[in-house]
Tab-separated table of C-alpha atoms in Angstrom:
chain	number	residue	atom	x	y	z
A	1	UNK	CA	-25.355	-4.183	2.782
A	2	UNK	CA	-22.177	-5.632	1.181
A	3	UNK	CA	-19.885	-7.626	3.488
A	4	UNK	CA	-16.333	-6.359	4.063
A	5	UNK	CA	-13.148	-8.328	3.977
A	6	UNK	CA	-9.671	-8.301	5.229
A	7	UNK	CA	-6.835	-8.547	2.652
A	8	UNK	CA	-3.488	-10.060	3.458
A	9	UNK	CA	-0.506	-9.510	1.079
A	10	UNK	CA	1.961	-12.384	1.617
A	11	UNK	CA	5.498	-12.161	0.237
A	12	UNK	CA	6.926	-15.500	-0.765
A	13	UNK	CA	9.858	-14.639	-3.020
A	14	UNK	CA	12.047	-11.874	-4.417
A	15	UNK	CA	14.612	-11.061	-7.042
A	16	UNK	CA	16.989	-8.227	-7.932
A	17	UNK	CA	16.390	-6.022	-10.910
A	18	UNK	CA	17.316	-2.814	-12.664
A	19	UNK	CA	15.007	0.030	-13.602
A	20	UNK	CA	15.530	-0.047	-17.387
A	21	UNK	CA	14.269	-3.678	-17.490
A	22	UNK	CA	10.911	-2.696	-16.047
A	23	UNK	CA	9.689	-0.133	-18.505
A	24	UNK	CA	8.920	-0.111	-22.223
A	25	UNK	CA	11.584	2.107	-23.683
A	26	UNK	CA	13.932	1.575	-20.752
A	27	UNK	CA	14.711	4.205	-18.161
A	28	UNK	CA	17.551	6.702	-17.939
A	29	UNK	CA	18.336	5.691	-14.401
A	30	UNK	CA	20.227	2.381	-14.401
A	31	UNK	CA	19.831	1.713	-10.700
A	32	UNK	CA	18.408	-1.279	-8.720
A	33	UNK	CA	14.671	-1.878	-8.763
A	34	UNK	CA	14.064	-5.199	-7.058
A	35	UNK	CA	10.818	-7.197	-7.465
A	36	UNK	CA	8.835	-8.956	-4.780
A	37	UNK	CA	6.462	-11.821	-5.361
A	38	UNK	CA	3.136	-12.037	-3.546
A	39	UNK	CA	0.009	-14.036	-3.077
A	40	UNK	CA	-3.047	-12.440	-1.476
A	41	UNK	CA	-5.713	-13.805	0.872
A	42	UNK	CA	-9.169	-12.235	1.095
A	43	UNK	CA	-11.237	-13.340	4.086
A	44	UNK	CA	-13.928	-12.557	6.613
A	45	UNK	CA	-15.836	-14.706	9.097
A	46	UNK	CA	-17.759	-16.444	6.321
A	47	UNK	CA	-15.265	-17.182	3.542
A	48	UNK	CA	-11.732	-17.162	2.262
A	49	UNK	CA	-10.577	-16.463	-1.291
A	50	UNK	CA	-6.952	-16.901	-2.326
A	51	UNK	CA	-5.605	-14.759	-5.146
A	52	UNK	CA	-2.814	-16.575	-7.091
A	53	UNK	CA	-0.664	-19.508	-5.914
A	54	UNK	CA	2.872	-18.330	-6.640
A	55	UNK	CA	5.740	-20.536	-7.646
A	56	UNK	CA	7.891	-23.359	-6.095
A	57	UNK	CA	11.592	-24.077	-5.894
A	58	UNK	CA	11.734	-25.272	-9.562
A	59	UNK	CA	10.999	-21.717	-10.679
A	60	UNK	CA	14.061	-20.115	-9.001
A	61	UNK	CA	15.412	-18.718	-12.268
A	62	UNK	CA	16.746	-15.249	-13.317
A	63	UNK	CA	17.785	-14.413	-9.829
A	64	UNK	CA	14.524	-15.368	-8.136
A	65	UNK	CA	14.843	-16.458	-4.510
A	66	UNK	CA	12.012	-18.497	-2.929
A	67	UNK	CA	11.655	-17.414	0.647
A	68	UNK	CA	8.761	-19.664	1.546
A	69	UNK	CA	6.191	-21.698	-0.238
A	70	UNK	CA	2.946	-19.764	-0.683
A	71	UNK	CA	1.174	-22.393	1.486
A	72	UNK	CA	3.761	-21.775	4.187
A	73	UNK	CA	3.023	-18.079	3.943
A	74	UNK	CA	-0.643	-18.738	4.492
A	75	UNK	CA	0.183	-20.798	7.537
A	76	UNK	CA	1.834	-17.764	9.077
A	77	UNK	CA	-1.605	-16.211	9.364
A	78	UNK	CA	-3.259	-19.465	10.542
A	79	UNK	CA	-4.651	-20.645	7.184
A	80	UNK	CA	-4.444	-24.232	6.052
A	81	UNK	CA	-4.054	-24.629	2.283
A	82	UNK	CA	-6.626	-27.494	2.394
A	83	UNK	CA	-9.228	-25.001	3.653
A	84	UNK	CA	-9.046	-22.823	0.542
A	85	UNK	CA	-12.254	-23.430	-1.469
A	86	UNK	CA	-11.853	-20.644	-4.054
A	87	UNK	CA	-8.661	-19.374	-5.684
A	88	UNK	CA	-8.480	-16.669	-8.339
A	89	UNK	CA	-5.778	-17.128	-10.844
A	90	UNK	CA	-5.100	-13.657	-12.316
A	91	UNK	CA	-3.182	-15.232	-15.142
A	92	UNK	CA	-1.247	-18.364	-15.861
A	93	UNK	CA	2.353	-17.039	-15.754
A	94	UNK	CA	4.510	-19.404	-13.746
A	95	UNK	CA	4.793	-17.075	-10.757
A	96	UNK	CA	1.042	-16.858	-10.364
A	97	UNK	CA	-0.170	-20.435	-10.763
A	98	UNK	CA	2.896	-22.510	-9.949
A	99	UNK	CA	1.719	-24.203	-6.723
A	100	UNK	CA	-1.916	-24.825	-7.721
A	101	UNK	CA	-1.399	-28.484	-6.612
A	102	UNK	CA	-1.045	-27.399	-2.965
A	103	UNK	CA	-4.714	-26.473	-2.828
A	104	UNK	CA	-6.528	-29.778	-3.256
A	105	UNK	CA	-10.026	-28.488	-2.392
A	106	UNK	CA	-9.976	-25.304	-4.370
A	107	UNK	CA	-11.900	-24.219	-7.400
A	108	UNK	CA	-9.858	-22.024	-9.647
A	109	UNK	CA	-11.324	-18.867	-11.167
A	110	UNK	CA	-9.789	-17.997	-14.559
A	111	UNK	CA	-10.674	-15.784	-17.474
A	112	UNK	CA	-11.807	-17.776	-20.479
A	113	UNK	CA	-9.464	-15.675	-22.699
A	114	UNK	CA	-6.449	-16.761	-20.661
A	115	UNK	CA	-7.080	-20.415	-21.375
A	116	UNK	CA	-7.693	-19.668	-25.036
A	117	UNK	CA	-4.404	-17.750	-25.078
A	118	UNK	CA	-2.161	-20.367	-23.527
A	119	UNK	CA	-3.558	-23.231	-25.632
A	120	UNK	CA	-3.669	-21.225	-28.887
A	121	UNK	CA	-1.504	-20.155	-31.756
A	122	UNK	CA	0.301	-17.375	-29.798
A	123	UNK	CA	2.227	-20.030	-27.875
A	124	UNK	CA	4.173	-20.835	-31.028
A	125	UNK	CA	6.195	-17.679	-30.339
A	126	UNK	CA	8.821	-17.738	-27.621
A	127	UNK	CA	8.173	-14.069	-26.573
A	128	UNK	CA	4.634	-15.051	-25.552
A	129	UNK	CA	5.206	-18.564	-24.112
A	130	UNK	CA	8.396	-17.852	-22.172
A	131	UNK	CA	6.693	-17.037	-18.801
A	132	UNK	CA	4.466	-20.147	-18.983
A	133	UNK	CA	5.182	-23.726	-18.015
A	134	UNK	CA	3.589	-26.493	-19.978
A	135	UNK	CA	3.118	-28.541	-16.818
A	136	UNK	CA	1.101	-25.760	-15.245
A	137	UNK	CA	-1.059	-25.443	-18.308
A	138	UNK	CA	-1.562	-29.197	-18.571
A	139	UNK	CA	-2.404	-29.257	-14.835
A	140	UNK	CA	-5.041	-26.556	-15.268
A	141	UNK	CA	-6.546	-28.455	-18.180
A	142	UNK	CA	-6.754	-31.589	-16.023
A	143	UNK	CA	-8.622	-29.451	-13.416
A	144	UNK	CA	-11.091	-28.380	-16.088
A	145	UNK	CA	-11.891	-32.058	-16.693
A	146	UNK	CA	-12.384	-32.422	-12.897
A	147	UNK	CA	-14.848	-29.471	-12.946
A	148	UNK	CA	-12.582	-27.428	-10.705
A	149	UNK	CA	-12.082	-24.436	-12.998
A	150	UNK	CA	-14.669	-21.615	-13.105
A	151	UNK	CA	-14.355	-19.583	-16.218
A	152	UNK	CA	-15.192	-15.850	-16.361
A	153	UNK	CA	-15.791	-13.705	-19.437
A	154	UNK	CA	-14.997	-10.115	-18.406
A	155	UNK	CA	-16.535	-9.214	-15.034
A	156	UNK	CA	-17.595	-11.918	-12.626
A	157	UNK	CA	-18.608	-12.146	-8.993
A	158	UNK	CA	-16.748	-14.628	-6.793
A	159	UNK	CA	-18.902	-13.695	-3.748
A	160	UNK	CA	-20.699	-10.572	-2.605
A	161	UNK	CA	-18.020	-7.856	-2.314
A	162	UNK	CA	-15.439	-9.822	-4.358
A	163	UNK	CA	-15.260	-9.621	-8.133
A	164	UNK	CA	-12.829	-10.255	-11.010
A	165	UNK	CA	-12.400	-7.917	-13.951
A	166	UNK	CA	-10.682	-8.659	-17.258
A	167	UNK	CA	-7.832	-6.236	-17.963
A	168	UNK	CA	-5.706	-7.903	-20.626
A	169	UNK	CA	-2.566	-6.200	-21.790
A	170	UNK	CA	0.127	-8.137	-19.942
A	171	UNK	CA	-1.555	-11.375	-21.122
A	172	UNK	CA	-4.673	-11.921	-23.174
A	173	UNK	CA	-6.656	-13.037	-20.161
A	174	UNK	CA	-5.175	-11.097	-17.241
A	175	UNK	CA	-7.740	-10.187	-14.566
A	176	UNK	CA	-7.622	-8.026	-11.469
A	177	UNK	CA	-9.640	-8.464	-8.259
A	178	UNK	CA	-11.911	-5.899	-6.585
A	179	UNK	CA	-12.613	-6.302	-2.904
A	180	UNK	CA	-14.955	-4.475	-0.551
A	181	UNK	CA	-13.179	-3.555	2.649
A	182	UNK	CA	-13.694	-1.376	5.682
A	183	UNK	CA	-11.819	1.432	3.856
A	184	UNK	CA	-13.695	0.993	0.597
A	185	UNK	CA	-13.123	-0.723	-2.695
A	186	UNK	CA	-9.532	-2.040	-2.981
A	187	UNK	CA	-8.267	-3.392	-6.298
A	188	UNK	CA	-5.584	-6.109	-6.342
A	189	UNK	CA	-4.066	-5.182	-9.714
A	190	UNK	CA	-1.742	-8.193	-9.981
A	191	UNK	CA	0.274	-7.716	-13.188
A	192	UNK	CA	-2.039	-5.103	-14.596
A	193	UNK	CA	0.520	-2.861	-12.838
A	194	UNK	CA	3.710	-4.451	-11.581
A	195	UNK	CA	4.790	-1.335	-9.728
A	196	UNK	CA	3.164	1.824	-8.472
A	197	UNK	CA	4.974	3.837	-11.114
A	198	UNK	CA	3.240	1.952	-13.945
A	199	UNK	CA	-0.355	3.008	-13.129
A	200	UNK	CA	0.660	6.311	-11.578
A	201	UNK	CA	2.687	7.442	-14.605
A	202	UNK	CA	1.036	5.440	-17.413
A	203	UNK	CA	4.265	3.577	-18.120
A	204	UNK	CA	4.213	0.017	-19.383
A	205	UNK	CA	5.986	-3.126	-18.267
A	206	UNK	CA	7.952	-4.723	-21.104
A	207	UNK	CA	6.395	-8.187	-20.893
A	208	UNK	CA	3.277	-7.423	-22.806
A	209	UNK	CA	0.756	-9.121	-25.059
A	210	UNK	CA	-1.109	-5.916	-26.072
A	211	UNK	CA	0.388	-2.574	-25.229
A	212	UNK	CA	-2.848	-0.645	-25.852
A	213	UNK	CA	-4.805	-2.879	-23.491
A	214	UNK	CA	-2.123	-2.466	-20.812
A	215	UNK	CA	-2.313	1.312	-20.901
A	216	UNK	CA	-6.146	1.332	-21.063
A	217	UNK	CA	-6.107	-1.079	-18.089
A	218	UNK	CA	-4.673	1.634	-15.870
A	219	UNK	CA	-7.901	3.640	-16.423
A	220	UNK	CA	-9.890	0.523	-15.563
A	221	UNK	CA	-8.018	0.107	-12.281
A	222	UNK	CA	-8.733	3.714	-11.412
A	223	UNK	CA	-12.405	3.291	-12.217
A	224	UNK	CA	-12.736	0.185	-10.026
A	225	UNK	CA	-10.851	1.577	-7.041
A	226	UNK	CA	-12.043	4.217	-4.600
A	227	UNK	CA	-8.819	6.152	-5.095
A	228	UNK	CA	-5.239	5.718	-6.262
A	229	UNK	CA	-4.417	4.597	-2.699
A	230	UNK	CA	-6.878	1.715	-3.160
A	231	UNK	CA	-4.895	0.233	-6.078
A	232	UNK	CA	-2.270	-2.364	-5.065
A	233	UNK	CA	0.380	-3.268	-7.641
A	234	UNK	CA	1.459	-6.836	-8.148
A	235	UNK	CA	5.230	-6.866	-7.476
A	236	UNK	CA	6.284	-3.624	-5.831
A	237	UNK	CA	8.344	-3.946	-2.693
A	238	UNK	CA	6.826	-0.631	-1.577
A	239	UNK	CA	3.552	-2.429	-0.810
A	240	UNK	CA	5.062	-3.988	2.378
A	241	UNK	CA	6.490	-0.599	3.310
A	242	UNK	CA	3.311	1.382	2.811
A	243	UNK	CA	0.826	-0.928	4.508
A	244	UNK	CA	0.781	-2.029	8.159
A	245	UNK	CA	2.079	-5.470	8.966
A	246	UNK	CA	-0.416	-8.125	9.921
A	247	UNK	CA	1.505	-8.393	13.253
A	248	UNK	CA	4.853	-7.130	14.503
A	249	UNK	CA	6.315	-10.542	13.964
A	250	UNK	CA	5.276	-10.522	10.300
A	251	UNK	CA	6.674	-7.112	9.390
A	252	UNK	CA	8.204	-7.320	5.884
A	253	UNK	CA	6.358	-10.571	5.172
A	254	UNK	CA	2.571	-9.977	5.527
A	255	UNK	CA	0.723	-6.705	5.207
A	256	UNK	CA	-2.905	-5.719	5.738
A	257	UNK	CA	-4.310	-4.051	2.639
A	258	UNK	CA	-7.753	-3.493	4.064
A	259	UNK	CA	-6.220	-0.971	6.479
A	260	UNK	CA	-5.229	2.518	5.297
A	261	UNK	CA	-1.670	2.896	4.066
A	262	UNK	CA	0.754	4.644	6.346
A	263	UNK	CA	0.995	8.433	6.114
């Protein structure tokens, strides 16, 4: 029988935004649509797996506000960054890998295509390289030479009940994470779907490497998850509203995704 895991969604930053900026082709409603930034912790009595490592104070650009370092967010639920042994990096954009250095004992799970992408010819073009930081890429390469990067090609198992799945679209090597929980299979979409509206309405986020892969990725998310309510987007503030807080004191900061969403 597969083990089950708890999933904690930890908010570490936020920024304002407008609806037209979040959809290919814009949106007729020019109203606020803020963005939250999360890291996710998957754990049970036997193991912990971190999903993404967020960004630090140097990445407070374009209105981003750092509320707490990701490692500080983990401490709110009693987790020491040094105890993380496995961390999935869904992709290497600066808001998903920016504090990798705070996890000195972790192995980092990455799609082979993402490393190929960030070190290849696409990075000659500003539109593709803009969300990356060369220091993050160089740091990940150094970790490869320290044998601390585990490469995956498509689907890969991190542990029984936790797997990664190549999606692409947003970046060449974007991956989402599938987790077995007490309520069934939950999929942490990360930037395969920034907001609920993207996968629910088949609408695309404008920062995109391959539009076709992004749209096909929504079908993959649906296939991997037990229902639409088991898909968790990567940046939607509604996540913390829809799911129960990890504790009353952490309302609006940490939510439990292994528990059913609120009615």
